[in-house]
Amino acid sequence: MAMAFKMATTGMWVTDECKKSYMEMKWKKVHRFIVFKIDEGSKLVTVDKVGGPGQGYDDLAASLPKDDCRYAVFDFDFVTVDNCRKSKIFFIAWAPTASRIRAKILYATSKDGLRRVLDGISYEVQATDPTEMGIELIRDTAK
């Protein structure tokens, strides 16, 4: 089976699995979140973990490593003050303090390439520890 890739700006390649999983989350609502990682050896951005529709933001936060960088997208459902159901997709650039400098640079320089492939992201959050990406921040941003 042939795999197609989209080139990120740093020479990283985004796999079709990333885009397919994202589209399933965005349109079919089969995922609540997706965590992406960069495989430094193969230069591929791949899907690391997927959260089912019954999982929440705490599950996403718990799935991010304490000592390595990741990207994540989270489909946040909420009700507006006008009582309308809405959904906003958040892109999270996770670069914890304990991660290697090389990984932080790699993820920072590859982010825009992945963002271009994932169409329809409403907001971006950059976090180095869990307090910088709490659910309150997501809730307040989405309003």
XYZ file of C-alpha atoms in Angstrom:
143
model
C 0.000 0.000 0.000
C 1.504 3.331 -1.031
C 1.649 6.078 1.563
C 1.369 9.722 0.632
C 2.970 12.439 2.674
C 2.797 16.195 2.867
C 6.095 17.973 3.393
C 6.409 20.197 6.448
C 8.684 23.219 6.177
C 11.641 21.631 7.991
C 11.919 18.489 5.923
C 9.427 16.671 8.160
C 6.696 14.716 6.415
C 3.107 14.511 7.664
C 1.591 11.067 7.066
C -1.840 10.570 5.523
C -2.836 8.871 8.785
C -2.537 12.266 10.508
C -4.886 13.973 8.064
C -7.314 11.021 7.953
C -7.553 10.845 11.760
C -8.042 14.603 11.932
C -10.843 14.539 9.340
C -12.538 11.687 11.241
C -12.379 13.819 14.386
C -13.572 16.988 12.666
C -16.427 15.598 10.563
C -17.424 12.227 12.012
C -16.695 13.031 15.686
C -15.169 9.561 16.222
C -12.208 11.021 18.147
C -12.167 13.597 20.943
C -8.442 14.241 20.569
C -5.360 13.192 18.622
C -1.746 13.350 19.792
C 0.945 13.589 17.112
C 4.667 12.927 17.420
C 7.702 13.371 15.224
C 9.803 10.308 14.531
C 13.255 11.857 14.260
C 14.706 8.845 12.439
C 12.156 8.666 9.621
C 11.356 12.420 9.616
C 7.625 11.601 9.809
C 4.890 13.293 11.824
C 2.677 10.388 12.912
C -0.356 9.718 15.104
C 0.810 8.821 18.613
C -2.543 8.419 20.420
C -6.217 8.859 19.687
C -8.909 9.578 22.277
C -12.377 8.166 21.708
C -15.526 10.289 21.745
C -16.188 9.402 25.400
C -12.791 10.653 26.547
C -12.250 14.176 27.803
C -9.672 16.859 28.209
C -8.150 15.227 31.303
C -7.478 12.110 29.227
C -5.663 14.229 26.648
C -3.572 15.990 29.306
C -2.691 12.624 30.887
C -1.540 11.224 27.535
C 1.116 13.924 26.991
C 4.612 12.864 28.093
C 6.266 14.845 30.890
C 9.669 14.826 29.182
C 9.032 14.962 25.415
C 7.293 17.275 22.948
C 4.056 16.511 21.117
C 1.348 18.193 19.106
C -2.295 17.586 19.904
C -5.690 18.576 18.596
C -8.746 18.628 20.848
C -12.371 18.905 19.764
C -14.019 21.047 22.457
C -17.825 20.971 22.606
C -19.640 23.675 24.541
C -22.911 25.564 24.815
C -22.960 29.326 24.176
C -24.804 31.893 26.291
C -27.525 31.771 23.601
C -27.882 28.034 24.348
C -26.330 26.943 21.013
C -24.170 23.839 20.825
C -20.773 24.616 19.313
C -17.501 22.852 18.708
C -14.032 24.407 18.376
C -10.815 22.597 17.534
C -7.746 23.508 19.547
C -4.177 22.865 18.397
C -1.804 22.324 21.316
C 1.959 22.595 20.952
C 3.293 20.694 23.970
C 6.955 21.363 24.845
C 7.528 20.514 28.513
C 10.461 22.065 30.340
C 12.033 18.617 30.852
C 12.194 17.847 27.106
C 15.447 17.988 25.159
C 16.437 21.282 23.519
C 16.757 19.519 20.155
C 13.181 18.205 20.428
C 11.856 21.665 21.343
C 13.547 23.196 18.301
C 12.353 20.396 15.997
C 8.743 20.698 17.153
C 8.791 24.506 17.040
C 10.111 24.586 13.471
C 7.806 21.807 12.195
C 4.556 23.101 13.712
C 3.423 25.281 10.814
C 3.751 22.411 8.341
C 1.398 20.240 10.379
C -0.995 23.144 10.987
C -1.301 23.717 7.219
C -2.378 20.099 6.705
C -4.975 20.263 9.509
C -7.580 22.626 8.117
C -10.157 24.222 10.413
C -8.278 24.742 13.669
C -9.897 27.521 15.710
C -7.275 28.242 18.369
C -3.672 27.421 19.243
C -2.264 26.879 22.725
C 1.441 26.569 23.484
C 2.246 24.889 26.778
C 5.349 23.882 28.720
C 3.433 22.501 31.703
C -0.184 21.419 32.383
C -1.158 24.731 34.021
C -0.629 26.520 30.695
C -3.268 24.370 28.981
C -5.918 23.831 31.660
C -9.550 23.217 30.714
C -10.460 26.644 32.143
C -8.183 28.280 29.570
C -9.786 26.219 26.785
C -13.274 27.109 28.034
C -12.490 30.838 28.321
C -10.841 30.940 24.889
C -13.752 29.192 23.156
C -16.426 31.605 24.390
